[in-house]
């Protein structure tokens, strides 16, 4: 309600102002307004109530009681005349532009709070560690990156040093390069595996260079100690100790034939006086026993390059012209094969003597020392039956040596001949008294 004013008129008692009733009414209305505003409408309160943030209420008497306004922590209050100034202590409070040091404070960034600074500024502000970012190049020291929770990209351009230790199965890593020219330095990456996708070859690094790995599809010529240049059909690889490699060469006798021997004798010597042979022990120049068709291997390794070994047809001193020329094959330590008389006079390798079916007792001798000689006794094969066909004139037929008339039975067309009366034997010849008829079947059965 606006204030009610009593009109007093223009002049006293001129009848132009409010009458007593109307004036009294305005007075009552004004007092009702005051009593309602400062009391309960009936009684005046006479106090002022002030409440703080915690809803604590203070009642101040309006009858001269003083209300004090104190600044509190970091707040200053100053009353000057009728002006009350409340200001903040900038050295104790945070302001939008002022600098301040926070001690034991927690800033909750989840409540719409934001910290703004450059990475360098934050890193400078941190005193016990160094932060890394996702853009700049950083060096990590003693850090563990969980492969299960993280993905590392751009490995091809990464400079990774140190030791990888991964014992898990199913790991995968590629080592392919477009040509050997793209391989890294072999000394720096010694032990590294690399695959040449241009030549489809695998390599391993060594300080001496990149070494090609042999696979199941590689040629034998890929081996550094194998030379296959000029190899032809039917040739074999033969070891050359002088060159330290295998070279292609002709082999006239198969290795299987060389090793198919009835006996193998290791040949050694006793000074320059005698030969010794394997299981014949320490016997000097022993007699060696063999038989027709048998193969004997004389291993000459023990001669150590001396005492050239010879087999000849005569006993005693070495006679070059009496050397055997058949049944002999020599395999040198470098794989070179020689036969016949060229297999004689060797001081190393292995000499194979395949005793011919008609070979009789022969002799071994040293080509340099005649005292080193002995006998190779050859036992002849004894056929159980020999057959001939008569022609009406021939009386003499060859039989096994060392036989007498009582050692065999002789039949002509199934009729048993009488020894001495019908035939005689001398050496290796059986002679009929009368020549068997033409086309007659002659059978000699050995007992």
CSV table of N, CA and C in Angstrom, one decimal, residues 346-412:
chain,number,residue,atom,x,y,z
A,346,UNK,N,100.4,-99.1,-55.0
A,346,UNK,CA,99.8,-98.0,-54.2
A,346,UNK,C,100.2,-98.1,-52.8
A,347,UNK,N,100.2,-96.9,-52.1
A,347,UNK,CA,100.7,-96.8,-50.7
A,347,UNK,C,99.5,-96.3,-49.8
A,348,UNK,N,98.3,-96.1,-50.3
A,348,UNK,CA,97.2,-95.6,-49.6
A,348,UNK,C,95.9,-96.1,-50.3
A,349,UNK,N,94.8,-95.7,-49.7
A,349,UNK,CA,93.5,-96.2,-50.3
A,349,UNK,C,93.2,-97.6,-50.1
A,350,UNK,N,92.4,-98.2,-50.9
A,350,UNK,CA,92.0,-99.6,-50.8
A,350,UNK,C,92.2,-100.3,-52.1
A,351,UNK,N,92.9,-101.5,-52.1
A,351,UNK,CA,93.1,-102.3,-53.3
A,351,UNK,C,92.1,-103.5,-53.2
A,352,UNK,N,91.2,-103.6,-54.2
A,352,UNK,CA,90.3,-104.7,-54.2
A,352,UNK,C,90.8,-105.8,-55.2
A,353,UNK,N,90.9,-107.0,-54.7
A,353,UNK,CA,91.4,-108.1,-55.6
A,353,UNK,C,90.3,-109.1,-55.7
A,354,UNK,N,89.6,-109.0,-56.9
A,354,UNK,CA,88.6,-110.0,-57.2
A,354,UNK,C,89.2,-111.2,-57.9
A,355,UNK,N,89.5,-112.2,-57.2
A,355,UNK,CA,90.3,-113.4,-57.7
A,355,UNK,C,89.6,-114.0,-58.9
A,356,UNK,N,90.3,-113.9,-60.1
A,356,UNK,CA,89.7,-114.5,-61.3
A,356,UNK,C,89.4,-116.0,-61.1
A,357,UNK,N,88.4,-116.5,-61.9
A,357,UNK,CA,88.0,-117.9,-61.7
A,357,UNK,C,89.1,-118.9,-62.2
A,358,UNK,N,90.1,-118.4,-62.9
A,358,UNK,CA,91.2,-119.2,-63.4
A,358,UNK,C,92.5,-118.9,-62.7
A,359,UNK,N,92.5,-118.0,-61.7
A,359,UNK,CA,93.7,-117.5,-61.0
A,359,UNK,C,94.3,-118.6,-60.2
A,360,UNK,N,95.6,-118.8,-60.3
A,360,UNK,CA,96.3,-119.8,-59.4
A,360,UNK,C,97.0,-119.0,-58.4
A,361,UNK,N,97.7,-119.7,-57.5
A,361,UNK,CA,98.4,-119.0,-56.4
A,361,UNK,C,99.3,-117.9,-56.9
A,362,UNK,N,99.3,-116.8,-56.2
A,362,UNK,CA,100.1,-115.6,-56.6
A,362,UNK,C,100.8,-115.1,-55.4
A,363,UNK,N,101.5,-113.9,-55.5
A,363,UNK,CA,102.4,-113.5,-54.5
A,363,UNK,C,102.3,-111.9,-54.3
A,364,UNK,N,102.4,-111.5,-53.0
A,364,UNK,CA,102.5,-110.1,-52.8
A,364,UNK,C,103.9,-109.7,-52.5
A,365,UNK,N,104.3,-108.4,-52.8
A,365,UNK,CA,105.7,-108.0,-52.7
A,365,UNK,C,105.7,-106.5,-52.6
A,366,UNK,N,106.7,-105.9,-51.9
A,366,UNK,CA,106.9,-104.5,-51.9
A,366,UNK,C,107.8,-104.1,-53.1
A,367,UNK,N,107.4,-103.1,-53.8
A,367,UNK,CA,108.1,-102.7,-55.0
A,367,UNK,C,109.4,-102.0,-54.6
A,368,UNK,N,109.6,-101.6,-53.3
A,368,UNK,CA,110.8,-100.9,-52.9
A,368,UNK,C,111.7,-101.8,-52.0
A,369,UNK,N,111.1,-102.8,-51.3
A,369,UNK,CA,111.9,-103.7,-50.4
A,369,UNK,C,111.5,-105.1,-50.7
A,370,UNK,N,112.5,-105.9,-51.3
A,370,UNK,CA,112.2,-107.3,-51.7
A,370,UNK,C,112.0,-108.2,-50.6
A,371,UNK,N,112.5,-107.8,-49.4
A,371,UNK,CA,112.3,-108.7,-48.2
A,371,UNK,C,110.8,-108.8,-47.8
A,372,UNK,N,110.0,-107.8,-48.2
A,372,UNK,CA,108.6,-107.7,-47.9
A,372,UNK,C,107.8,-108.5,-48.9
A,373,UNK,N,107.7,-109.8,-48.8
A,373,UNK,CA,107.0,-110.6,-49.8
A,373,UNK,C,106.4,-111.8,-49.1
A,374,UNK,N,105.3,-112.3,-49.8
A,374,UNK,CA,104.7,-113.5,-49.3
A,374,UNK,C,103.7,-114.1,-50.3
A,375,UNK,N,103.0,-115.2,-49.9
A,375,UNK,CA,102.2,-115.9,-50.8
A,375,UNK,C,100.7,-115.6,-50.6
A,376,UNK,N,100.0,-115.6,-51.7
A,376,UNK,CA,98.5,-115.5,-51.7
A,376,UNK,C,98.1,-116.9,-52.3
A,377,UNK,N,97.7,-117.8,-51.4
A,377,UNK,CA,97.4,-119.1,-51.8
A,377,UNK,C,95.9,-119.1,-52.3
A,378,UNK,N,95.7,-119.5,-53.6
A,378,UNK,CA,94.4,-119.5,-54.2
A,378,UNK,C,93.9,-120.9,-54.3
A,379,UNK,N,92.8,-121.2,-53.6
A,379,UNK,CA,92.1,-122.5,-53.7
A,379,UNK,C,91.2,-122.5,-54.9
A,380,UNK,N,91.4,-123.5,-55.8
A,380,UNK,CA,90.6,-123.5,-57.0
A,380,UNK,C,89.2,-124.0,-56.7
A,381,UNK,N,88.2,-123.5,-57.5
A,381,UNK,CA,86.9,-124.0,-57.4
A,381,UNK,C,86.8,-125.4,-58.0
A,382,UNK,N,86.1,-126.2,-57.3
A,382,UNK,CA,85.9,-127.6,-57.8
A,382,UNK,C,84.5,-127.8,-58.3
A,383,UNK,N,84.3,-127.9,-59.6
A,383,UNK,CA,83.0,-128.2,-60.1
A,383,UNK,C,82.5,-129.6,-59.7
A,384,UNK,N,81.3,-129.8,-59.5
A,384,UNK,CA,80.8,-131.1,-59.1
A,384,UNK,C,80.7,-132.0,-60.4
A,385,UNK,N,80.4,-131.3,-61.5
A,385,UNK,CA,80.3,-132.0,-62.8
A,385,UNK,C,80.8,-131.2,-63.9
A,386,UNK,N,81.6,-131.8,-64.8
A,386,UNK,CA,82.0,-131.2,-66.1
A,386,UNK,C,81.4,-132.0,-67.2
A,387,UNK,N,81.0,-131.3,-68.3
A,387,UNK,CA,80.5,-132.0,-69.5
A,387,UNK,C,81.2,-131.5,-70.7
A,388,UNK,N,81.4,-132.5,-71.6
A,388,UNK,CA,82.0,-132.2,-72.9
A,388,UNK,C,81.2,-133.0,-74.0
A,389,UNK,N,81.4,-132.7,-75.2
A,389,UNK,CA,80.8,-133.5,-76.3
A,389,UNK,C,82.0,-134.0,-77.2
A,390,UNK,N,82.0,-135.2,-77.4
A,390,UNK,CA,83.1,-135.8,-78.3
A,390,UNK,C,82.9,-135.5,-79.7
A,391,UNK,N,84.0,-135.5,-80.5
A,391,UNK,CA,84.0,-135.2,-81.9
A,391,UNK,C,84.6,-136.4,-82.7
A,392,UNK,N,84.9,-137.5,-82.1
A,392,UNK,CA,85.5,-138.7,-82.8
A,392,UNK,C,87.0,-138.7,-82.9
A,393,UNK,N,87.6,-137.5,-82.5
A,393,UNK,CA,89.1,-137.5,-82.7
A,393,UNK,C,89.8,-137.0,-81.4
A,394,UNK,N,89.2,-136.1,-80.7
A,394,UNK,CA,89.8,-135.5,-79.5
A,394,UNK,C,89.8,-136.5,-78.4
A,395,UNK,N,91.0,-136.7,-77.8
A,395,UNK,CA,91.2,-137.6,-76.6
A,395,UNK,C,91.5,-136.9,-75.3
A,396,UNK,N,92.0,-135.6,-75.4
A,396,UNK,CA,92.4,-134.9,-74.2
A,396,UNK,C,91.4,-133.8,-73.8
A,397,UNK,N,91.0,-133.8,-72.5
A,397,UNK,CA,90.0,-132.8,-72.0
A,397,UNK,C,90.6,-132.3,-70.7
A,398,UNK,N,90.3,-131.0,-70.4
A,398,UNK,CA,90.8,-130.3,-69.3
A,398,UNK,C,89.9,-130.6,-68.0
A,399,UNK,N,90.7,-130.9,-66.9
A,399,UNK,CA,89.9,-131.1,-65.7
A,399,UNK,C,90.6,-130.2,-64.6
A,400,UNK,N,90.0,-130.2,-63.4
A,400,UNK,CA,90.6,-129.4,-62.3
A,400,UNK,C,91.9,-130.0,-61.9
A,401,UNK,N,92.9,-129.1,-61.6
A,401,UNK,CA,94.2,-129.5,-61.2
A,401,UNK,C,94.2,-130.3,-59.9
A,402,UNK,N,95.3,-131.1,-59.8
A,402,UNK,CA,95.5,-131.8,-58.5
A,402,UNK,C,94.6,-133.1,-58.3
A,403,UNK,N,94.0,-133.6,-59.4
A,403,UNK,CA,93.2,-134.7,-59.3
A,403,UNK,C,93.9,-136.0,-59.9
A,404,UNK,N,93.5,-137.1,-59.3
A,404,UNK,CA,94.0,-138.4,-59.8
A,404,UNK,C,92.8,-139.2,-60.2
A,405,UNK,N,93.0,-140.4,-60.9
A,405,UNK,CA,91.9,-141.2,-61.5
A,405,UNK,C,90.9,-141.6,-60.4
A,406,UNK,N,91.3,-141.7,-59.2
A,406,UNK,CA,90.4,-142.2,-58.1
A,406,UNK,C,89.5,-141.0,-57.6
A,407,UNK,N,89.8,-139.8,-58.0
A,407,UNK,CA,89.0,-138.6,-57.5
A,407,UNK,C,87.8,-138.3,-58.3
A,408,UNK,N,87.5,-139.1,-59.4
A,408,UNK,CA,86.4,-138.7,-60.2
A,408,UNK,C,85.9,-140.0,-61.0
A,409,UNK,N,84.6,-139.8,-61.5
A,409,UNK,CA,84.0,-140.8,-62.3
A,409,UNK,C,83.8,-140.2,-63.7
A,410,UNK,N,84.1,-141.0,-64.8
A,410,UNK,CA,84.0,-140.5,-66.1
A,410,UNK,C,83.0,-141.4,-66.9
A,411,UNK,N,81.9,-140.7,-67.5
A,411,UNK,CA,80.9,-141.4,-68.3
A,411,UNK,C,80.9,-140.9,-69.7
A,412,UNK,N,80.8,-141.9,-70.7
A,412,UNK,CA,80.6,-141.6,-72.1
A,412,UNK,C,79.3,-142.2,-72.5
